[in-house]
């Protein structure tokens, strides 16, 4: 161990600049040499017990020193990767917050400017001199390149530079009171952003944080400052009550440990009545899709009773369970173009297979989560009365476009608030009924209605489908909001990426390479989930945006066109 320490220390000292080398804080190499001489002297004097105890005292210290030099570049690499996340978020914000009146960015924007090239050359020489691994070039040079791109983007907007210069002049000329107000405003914004990130990150480690999150969401409509119309009061009460009821679920044990059949049956029994209650709100003739869904939900309740009372699952139950997948994705195509009817149809159609895959309280959670999502869509259009809202329609031809004036432009407070609520709901959908550890040790009993033979690929596919249903429901709700506002999904996805990448930067410093396999695996899973969540939600939003307005007639028309073209 001492030889390895000497080799690593000599290697680091030889490949580092004198003013950059930092020795181990516990002791110096000269002290270790004296310790070795003292141990050798004790050995020569046959005082082996004292020599052994002396070695046992110094082994942990030498081990810490060896680990220190093995991880010598960890601090600088961590700072470089953190800067990479920060500069990437700044670049995203700079590109999409540009004024729509400016000309589009040219290819020359991707080329680094002269100051960036000079700094990259200096850093490149330092890395080469220290003989660091090849990957370190990427970690150290990429943040510098991204900073250069940010300056290039800002250079294309003279108005932004004018605002920056003017703001400096304004700050120097303003009075002390105005300056304090200005600083308090921006410090408050930074504190809200940092506090939100802390809450989002804490939810990965402790599910009970979701209860606090839902409690805060319950009062969000009252904090918005919008005018409360008479028809909004009932929806605010519904939102408040649903949030409080959902806040109970994170306090329960994770799904899969204890089956709760009466909750599964009770939720399946209550779902058709909830659909019938929502159906009464429409001021037009209800489509056959909702009626068919009502019968399917009632029939699934009867089949689940048969499944729980019989020792072996009958073939009729298995057949209906497998048919619930195509039903869930085809029945909404037969609904009318009414927005409320299509949202409810999609929510309940996807709830049908989810209820058949449920084992405990997760079906009740998803049913209440669907009510929360529909209420959120209603509150986003609080300026409309109930009669006006229930008459809104969606058409494929009015789908949001991707023109430049809709992509670029400053982000307003409403967009940031919507992105924060989206992250909250994503975490509620994922951690509301379990966590990462519960997914790794799920109970295969919930698949008894589908398969009775061990099949790992089929079981994994059904588990992934079950996990993805709440996210698809969430995507449908936000797609409905953005669809009617004619705002494309890219802007919301950019804000979501900025938030999740900031969370990933925090999770990067929580990565562990020591401890139990469970702790190491959870730390890696948290980092990977935060990195992939923005991309997954982005795909689900686009899928929901495609599925929401489309009908069976549209599919038939498109199929005929494709057939005629092929002929």
C-alpha positions as a printed Julia matrix, in Angstrom:
567×3 Matrix{Float64}:
   0.0     0.0     0.0
   2.86    2.37    0.8
   4.5     1.58   -2.54
   1.24    2.3    -4.39
   0.93    5.57   -2.49
   4.47    6.59   -3.43
   3.89    5.69   -7.09
   0.61    7.61   -7.34
   1.98   10.63   -5.47
   5.14   10.77   -7.57
   3.11   10.45  -10.76
   0.75   13.27   -9.79
   3.58   15.53   -8.63
   5.6    14.94  -11.8
   2.63   15.65  -14.11
   1.36   18.73  -12.29
   2.58   22.3   -12.26
   4.31   23.24   -8.98
   1.67   25.8    -8.03
  -1.19   23.4    -8.9
   0.01   20.35   -6.95
  -1.69   19.83   -3.61
  -0.33   17.2    -1.25
  -2.42   14.99    1.03
  -3.73   17.01    3.96
  -3.18   14.22    6.55
   0.6    13.89    6.35
   3.53   14.48    4.04
   5.74   11.94    2.32
   8.65   12.7     4.69
   6.48   11.77    7.68
   5.6     8.44    6.08
   9.29    7.7     5.51
  10.0     8.31    9.2
   7.13    6.0    10.12
   8.57    3.26    7.93
  11.98    3.7     9.56
  10.4     3.48   13.01
   8.53    0.3    12.1
  11.73   -1.24   10.72
  13.54   -0.32   13.93
  10.83   -1.97   16.04
  11.02   -5.06   13.87
  14.8    -5.25   14.3
  14.35   -4.96   18.06
  11.88   -7.89   17.98
   9.13   -5.65   19.34
   6.64   -7.13   16.89
   3.5    -6.37   18.9
   4.27   -2.66   18.98
   5.21   -2.73   15.29
   1.9    -4.45   14.44
  -0.15   -1.97   16.46
   1.79    0.88   14.86
   0.97   -0.52   11.41
  -2.71   -0.88   12.29
  -2.79    2.77   13.31
  -1.26    3.94   10.04
  -2.99    1.61    7.56
  -6.26    3.67    7.5
  -4.28    6.89    7.02
  -2.23    5.47    4.15
  -5.42    4.09    2.62
  -7.04    7.54    2.77
  -3.94    9.07    1.17
  -3.97    6.46   -1.6
  -7.67    7.11   -2.28
  -6.93   10.85   -2.3
  -4.39   10.52   -5.1
  -6.59    8.05   -6.99
  -9.34   10.7    -6.9
  -6.98   13.63   -7.32
  -8.85   15.09  -10.3
 -12.34   14.51   -8.89
 -12.85   18.06   -7.56
 -11.74   19.78  -10.76
 -13.72   17.32  -12.89
 -16.81   17.91  -10.77
 -16.49   21.67  -11.22
 -15.97   21.23  -14.98
 -19.05   19.01  -15.34
 -21.13   21.41  -13.23
 -20.02   24.25  -15.51
 -20.98   22.1   -18.48
 -24.54   21.74  -17.15
 -24.76   25.47  -16.35
 -23.42   26.62  -19.71
 -25.68   24.16  -21.55
 -28.73   25.57  -19.76
 -27.58   29.13  -20.5
 -27.15   28.23  -24.17
 -30.64   26.72  -24.38
 -32.17   29.74  -22.73
 -30.2    32.17  -24.93
 -31.28   30.46  -28.15
 -35.0    30.18  -27.39
 -35.33   33.49  -25.54
 -34.08   35.45  -28.56
 -36.47   37.9   -30.11
 -38.49   36.44  -32.98
 -37.82   39.55  -35.06
 -34.1    38.74  -35.25
 -32.74   36.78  -38.23
 -32.2    33.05  -37.66
 -28.88   31.83  -36.35
 -26.3    31.02  -38.99
 -23.83   28.16  -39.11
 -21.0    30.55  -38.19
 -22.53   30.82  -34.72
 -21.25   27.31  -34.0
 -17.65   28.34  -34.65
 -15.74   29.47  -31.53
 -14.51   33.06  -31.43
 -10.89   34.1   -30.86
 -11.0    34.43  -27.03
 -12.61   31.0   -26.8
  -9.91   29.48  -29.03
  -7.16   31.04  -26.89
  -8.64   29.72  -23.64
  -9.21   26.27  -25.19
  -5.58   26.18  -26.38
  -4.27   27.03  -22.9
  -6.48   24.41  -21.25
  -5.5    21.86  -23.9
  -1.8    22.41  -23.16
  -2.38   22.1   -19.41
  -4.26   18.81  -19.85
  -1.56   17.47  -22.16
   1.18   18.47  -19.7
  -0.57   16.65  -16.85
  -1.07   13.53  -19.01
  -4.71   13.22  -18.1
  -7.0    10.64  -19.76
  -8.54   11.43  -23.13
 -12.03   11.92  -21.68
 -10.76   14.85  -19.59
 -10.31   16.86  -22.79
 -14.07   16.64  -23.31
 -14.94   17.5   -19.72
 -12.66   20.56  -19.53
 -12.99   21.94  -23.07
 -16.73   21.52  -23.64
 -17.81   24.13  -21.01
 -15.44   26.68  -22.58
 -16.86   25.95  -26.03
 -20.43   26.31  -24.74
 -19.58   29.66  -23.13
 -18.22   30.78  -26.49
 -21.48   29.72  -28.17
 -23.47   31.73  -25.63
 -21.44   34.84  -26.5
 -21.93   34.14  -30.21
 -25.7    33.92  -29.73
 -25.72   37.15  -27.78
 -23.54   38.8   -30.4
 -26.28   38.21  -32.99
 -28.64   40.36  -30.92
 -27.34   43.93  -30.62
 -30.5    44.83  -28.73
 -29.63   42.38  -25.95
 -26.12   43.82  -25.61
 -27.66   47.3   -25.53
 -29.97   46.21  -22.71
 -27.04   44.74  -20.76
 -24.94   47.9   -21.11
 -27.88   50.12  -20.28
 -28.71   48.01  -17.22
 -25.16   48.51  -15.91
 -25.51   52.27  -16.39
 -28.92   52.15  -14.77
 -27.62   50.19  -11.77
 -24.77   52.67  -11.18
 -27.13   55.63  -11.46
 -30.01   54.31   -9.35
 -30.5    55.22   -5.71
 -29.8    52.91   -2.78
 -33.49   52.16   -2.19
 -34.15   51.26   -5.81
 -30.98   49.16   -5.92
 -32.09   47.22   -2.84
 -35.48   46.58   -4.43
 -33.8    45.42   -7.64
 -31.45   43.07   -5.76
 -34.24   41.71   -3.57
 -36.29   40.92   -6.69
 -33.53   38.91   -8.39
 -32.41   37.25   -5.17
 -36.01   36.19   -4.59
 -36.22   34.7    -8.09
 -32.95   32.8    -7.55
 -34.16   31.62   -4.13
 -37.45   30.34   -5.58
 -35.59   28.51   -8.35
 -33.08   27.0    -5.9
 -35.78   26.03   -3.39
 -37.81   24.37   -6.15
 -34.77   22.34   -7.21
 -34.18   21.27   -3.59
 -37.78   20.09   -3.29
 -37.62   18.23   -6.61
 -34.35   16.51   -5.66
 -35.59   15.64   -2.16
 -38.58   13.81   -3.65
 -36.17   11.26   -5.16
 -34.86   10.36   -1.71
 -38.03   10.69    0.38
 -41.52   10.06   -0.98
 -43.12   12.02    1.86
 -41.85   15.23    0.21
 -44.56   14.68   -2.4
 -47.16   15.31    0.3
 -45.7    18.77    0.91
 -45.56   19.32   -2.84
 -49.24   18.41   -3.26
 -50.21   20.55   -0.27
 -48.52   23.53   -1.91
 -50.13   22.76   -5.28
 -53.56   22.75   -3.62
 -53.32   26.5    -2.97
 -51.67   27.46   -6.29
 -54.95   28.61   -7.95
 -55.54   30.99   -5.04
 -51.99   32.38   -5.29
 -52.16   33.12   -9.01
 -53.88   36.44   -8.48
 -56.35   35.83  -11.32
 -59.89   37.06  -11.06
 -62.08   34.38   -9.49
 -65.15   33.98  -11.63
 -68.2    32.35  -10.01
 -67.66   29.13  -11.97
 -64.04   28.82  -10.78
 -64.9    28.39   -7.12
 -66.19   24.82   -7.52
 -63.19   23.87   -9.65
 -60.81   25.37   -7.07
 -62.51   23.33   -4.36
 -62.21   20.19   -6.51
 -58.52   20.92   -7.15
 -57.89   21.59   -3.45
 -59.65   18.42   -2.31
 -58.01   16.18   -4.92
 -54.53   17.46   -4.02
 -55.13   16.84   -0.32
 -56.42   13.3    -0.94
 -53.47   12.51   -3.23
 -51.07   13.79   -0.55
 -52.02   10.75    1.55
 -50.6     8.2    -0.91
 -46.88    9.09   -0.51
 -47.25    8.33    3.22
 -48.33    4.76    2.45
 -45.97    1.87    1.8
 -44.87    1.28   -1.77
 -47.13   -0.73   -4.05
 -46.32   -4.43   -4.32
 -45.69   -5.34   -0.7
 -49.29   -5.9     0.41
 -52.14   -6.63   -2.04
 -55.36   -4.73   -1.26
 -58.14   -6.4    -3.31
 -61.03   -4.33   -1.9
 -59.38   -1.08   -3.08
 -58.86   -2.5    -6.56
 -62.48   -3.65   -6.74
 -63.79   -0.45   -5.15
 -61.97    1.72   -7.66
 -63.22   -0.36  -10.59
 -66.75   -0.08   -9.18
 -66.5     3.7    -8.71
 -64.93    4.47  -12.14
 -68.12    3.96  -14.27
 -70.11    6.22  -11.93
 -67.41    8.89  -12.15
 -67.54    8.65  -15.94
 -71.34    8.91  -15.86
 -71.09   12.0   -13.64
 -68.63   13.66  -16.04
 -70.84   12.71  -18.99
 -73.71   14.77  -17.56
 -71.66   17.95  -17.9
 -71.81   17.87  -21.7
 -74.48   19.96  -23.37
 -74.74   17.77  -26.43
 -75.45   14.18  -27.26
 -72.78   11.89  -25.86
 -70.83    9.8   -28.33
 -70.92    6.04  -28.36
 -67.27    5.93  -27.26
 -68.07    7.06  -23.7
 -71.03    4.67  -23.49
 -68.85    1.79  -24.67
 -66.17    2.75  -22.13
 -68.77    2.79  -19.37
 -69.81   -0.75  -20.22
 -66.18   -1.89  -20.46
 -65.38   -0.47  -17.02
 -68.43   -2.16  -15.53
 -67.58   -5.46  -17.22
 -63.98   -5.24  -15.94
 -65.33   -4.86  -12.39
 -67.34   -8.08  -12.77
 -64.37   -9.95  -14.25
 -62.1    -8.81  -11.43
 -64.55  -10.19   -8.89
 -64.46  -13.51  -10.75
 -60.65  -13.39  -10.84
 -60.35  -12.85   -7.07
 -62.91  -15.53   -6.19
 -61.47  -18.23   -8.45
 -58.24  -20.06   -7.71
 -57.29  -20.06  -11.4
 -57.98  -17.13  -13.69
 -60.64  -18.05  -16.31
 -59.82  -17.7   -19.97
 -62.54  -15.05  -20.42
 -60.78  -12.79  -17.91
 -57.42  -13.21  -19.66
 -58.97  -12.52  -23.06
 -60.65   -9.31  -21.87
 -57.47   -8.15  -20.1
 -55.41   -8.5   -23.26
 -58.16   -6.83  -25.33
 -58.12   -3.85  -22.95
 -54.82   -2.69  -24.53
 -56.22   -2.18  -28.05
 -59.47   -0.86  -26.57
 -57.55    1.76  -24.59
 -55.88    3.15  -27.71
 -58.7     2.8   -30.26
 -61.94    3.71  -28.45
 -60.98    7.44  -28.06
 -60.66    7.67  -31.86
 -64.46    7.28  -32.06
 -65.14   10.22  -29.72
 -66.38   13.56  -31.0
 -64.15   16.59  -31.54
 -65.26   18.08  -28.22
 -62.15   18.76  -26.13
 -63.59   17.73  -22.76
 -65.07   14.53  -24.15
 -61.8    13.53  -25.82
 -59.75   14.2   -22.68
 -62.14   12.22  -20.49
 -62.31    9.45  -23.07
 -58.52    9.15  -23.19
 -58.17    9.29  -19.4
 -60.73    6.56  -18.78
 -59.67    4.43  -21.76
 -56.09    4.26  -20.45
 -57.39    3.69  -16.93
 -59.09    0.48  -18.11
 -55.89   -1.59  -18.67
 -54.2     0.11  -15.71
 -56.95   -1.04  -13.34
 -56.51   -4.62  -14.57
 -52.77   -4.35  -13.84
 -53.33   -3.01  -10.32
 -52.52   -4.83   -7.12
 -53.23   -2.35   -4.32
 -54.09    1.35   -4.2
 -52.39    2.39   -7.46
 -55.64    2.25   -9.48
 -57.29    4.65   -7.02
 -54.24    6.9    -7.24
 -54.38    7.03  -11.06
 -58.14    7.68  -11.02
 -57.7    10.64   -8.66
 -54.66   11.76  -10.66
 -56.84   11.81  -13.79
 -59.39   13.99  -11.97
 -56.56   16.32  -10.95
 -55.3    16.59  -14.54
 -58.74   17.38  -15.95
 -59.26   19.98  -13.23
 -55.91   21.54  -14.09
 -56.91   21.8   -17.75
 -60.13   23.49  -16.68
 -58.3    25.97  -14.42
 -55.88   26.87  -17.22
 -58.93   28.17  -19.1
 -60.45   29.89  -16.1
 -61.4    32.91  -18.22
 -64.07   30.76  -19.9
 -67.35   29.76  -18.32
 -68.24   26.09  -17.93
 -70.59   26.26  -20.9
 -67.88   27.82  -23.09
 -65.24   25.36  -21.89
 -67.37   22.28  -22.55
 -68.03   23.53  -26.09
 -64.36   23.79  -27.05
 -63.34   21.54  -29.92
 -60.09   20.29  -31.38
 -59.37   19.68  -35.04
 -56.27   18.23  -36.69
 -56.04   21.16  -39.09
 -55.7    23.62  -36.21
 -52.69   21.85  -34.77
 -49.94   24.14  -33.45
 -47.39   25.24  -36.01
 -43.65   25.53  -35.57
 -43.12   29.0   -36.92
 -40.23   31.05  -35.58
 -42.39   33.6   -33.77
 -43.9    30.77  -31.7
 -40.57   29.11  -30.91
 -38.47   32.14  -29.98
 -39.21   34.95  -27.59
 -38.76   35.79  -23.91
 -40.22   33.28  -21.47
 -42.98   34.76  -19.34
 -43.95   33.9   -15.77
 -46.88   31.75  -16.93
 -44.58   29.48  -18.93
 -42.17   29.07  -16.0
 -45.07   28.32  -13.65
 -46.42   25.73  -16.08
 -42.98   24.08  -16.36
 -42.62   23.91  -12.56
 -46.08   22.35  -12.24
 -45.17   19.86  -14.98
 -42.07   18.74  -13.05
 -44.17   18.42   -9.89
 -46.75   16.27  -11.67
 -44.05   14.13  -13.32
 -42.59   13.31   -9.91
 -46.04   12.68   -8.46
 -46.82   10.3   -11.34
 -43.56    8.39  -10.83
 -43.12    8.36   -7.04
 -46.77    8.54   -6.0
 -47.1     4.76   -5.68
 -43.49    3.6    -5.37
 -39.83    4.35   -5.78
 -36.83    2.99   -7.64
 -36.22    0.23   -5.12
 -39.84   -0.97   -5.38
 -39.51   -1.2    -9.17
 -36.47   -3.43   -8.83
 -38.4    -5.8    -6.55
 -41.94   -5.62   -7.92
 -44.57   -8.2    -7.07
 -45.5   -10.25  -10.17
 -48.92  -10.99   -8.66
 -50.43   -8.02  -10.49
 -49.88   -9.92  -13.76
 -52.02  -12.91  -12.8
 -54.9   -11.67  -14.95
 -52.62  -11.64  -18.01
 -50.09  -14.45  -17.67
 -49.64  -17.38  -15.3
 -46.3   -18.61  -16.66
 -43.01  -16.93  -15.82
 -41.98  -14.87  -18.85
 -39.44  -12.14  -18.02
 -39.76  -10.22  -21.3
 -43.57  -10.12  -21.21
 -43.57   -9.21  -17.52
 -41.04   -6.41  -18.09
 -43.08   -5.07  -21.03
 -46.27   -5.01  -18.95
 -44.43   -3.3   -16.08
 -43.05   -0.6   -18.39
 -46.51   -0.09  -19.9
 -48.02    0.27  -16.43
 -45.4     2.84  -15.4
 -45.8     4.85  -18.62
 -49.61    5.23  -18.44
 -49.59    8.07  -15.82
 -47.01    9.95  -17.9
 -49.13    9.59  -21.03
 -52.14   10.9   -19.12
 -50.02   13.86  -18.03
 -48.89   14.44  -21.61
 -52.49   14.44  -22.85
 -53.48   17.09  -20.31
 -50.63   19.44  -21.2
 -51.06   18.77  -24.92
 -54.69   19.89  -24.59
 -53.62   23.14  -22.91
 -50.9    23.94  -25.44
 -53.05   22.77  -28.35
 -55.75   25.34  -27.74
 -53.25   28.11  -27.01
 -51.48   27.37  -30.3
 -48.11   27.24  -28.55
 -45.8    24.5   -29.65
 -44.43   21.96  -27.2
 -40.8    22.91  -27.79
 -40.87   25.91  -25.44
 -42.3    23.89  -22.57
 -39.82   21.1   -23.29
 -36.91   23.57  -23.19
 -37.93   24.83  -19.76
 -38.41   21.23  -18.63
 -34.92   20.37  -19.89
 -33.4    23.32  -18.02
 -35.04   22.18  -14.78
 -34.21   18.49  -15.15
 -30.62   19.2   -16.22
 -30.21   21.38  -13.13
 -31.5    18.46  -11.06
 -29.09   16.11  -12.87
 -26.21   18.43  -11.95
 -27.15   18.04   -8.28
 -27.54   14.26   -8.61
 -24.09   14.11  -10.22
 -22.54   15.13   -6.9
 -24.61   12.42   -5.16
 -23.14    9.63   -7.29
 -21.46    7.01   -5.13
 -18.75    4.49   -5.85
 -18.68    2.97   -2.37
 -21.27    1.48   -0.06
 -23.89   -1.18   -0.75
 -24.93   -2.15   -4.26
 -28.4    -0.75   -3.55
 -27.03    2.68   -2.59
 -24.74    2.78   -5.62
 -27.55    1.65   -7.94
 -30.04    4.18   -6.56
 -27.56    7.05   -6.96
 -26.94    6.06  -10.59
 -30.68    5.57  -11.23
 -31.52    9.04   -9.86
 -28.95   10.64  -12.17
 -30.08    8.68  -15.23
 -33.79    9.33  -14.57
 -33.24   13.07  -14.21
 -31.22   13.1   -17.44
 -33.75   11.08  -19.45
 -36.97   12.49  -18.01
 -36.99   15.6   -20.22
 -36.54   13.5   -23.38
 -39.18   10.96  -22.36
 -41.72   13.63  -21.45
 -40.91   15.45  -24.7
 -41.72   12.31  -26.72
 -44.89   11.65  -24.72
 -46.03   15.26  -25.2
 -45.63   14.92  -28.96
 -47.38   11.54  -28.93
 -50.24   13.02  -26.91
 -50.38   16.04  -29.22
 -50.78   13.63  -32.15
 -53.36   11.39  -30.47
 -55.56   14.07  -28.9
 -57.28   15.53  -32.02
 -57.18   12.5   -34.31
 -60.34   10.51  -35.04
 -61.11    7.24  -36.75
 -62.26    9.12  -39.87
 -58.93   10.94  -40.02
 -57.06    7.65  -39.81
 -59.27    6.17  -42.51
 -58.7     9.21  -44.75
 -54.95    9.08  -44.26
 -54.92    5.35  -44.94
 -56.87    5.84  -48.19
 -54.49    8.57  -49.31
 -51.48    6.39  -48.59
 -53.13    3.49  -50.42
 -53.88    5.62  -53.49
 -50.33    6.95  -53.55
 -48.92    3.43  -53.39
 -51.22    2.3   -56.18
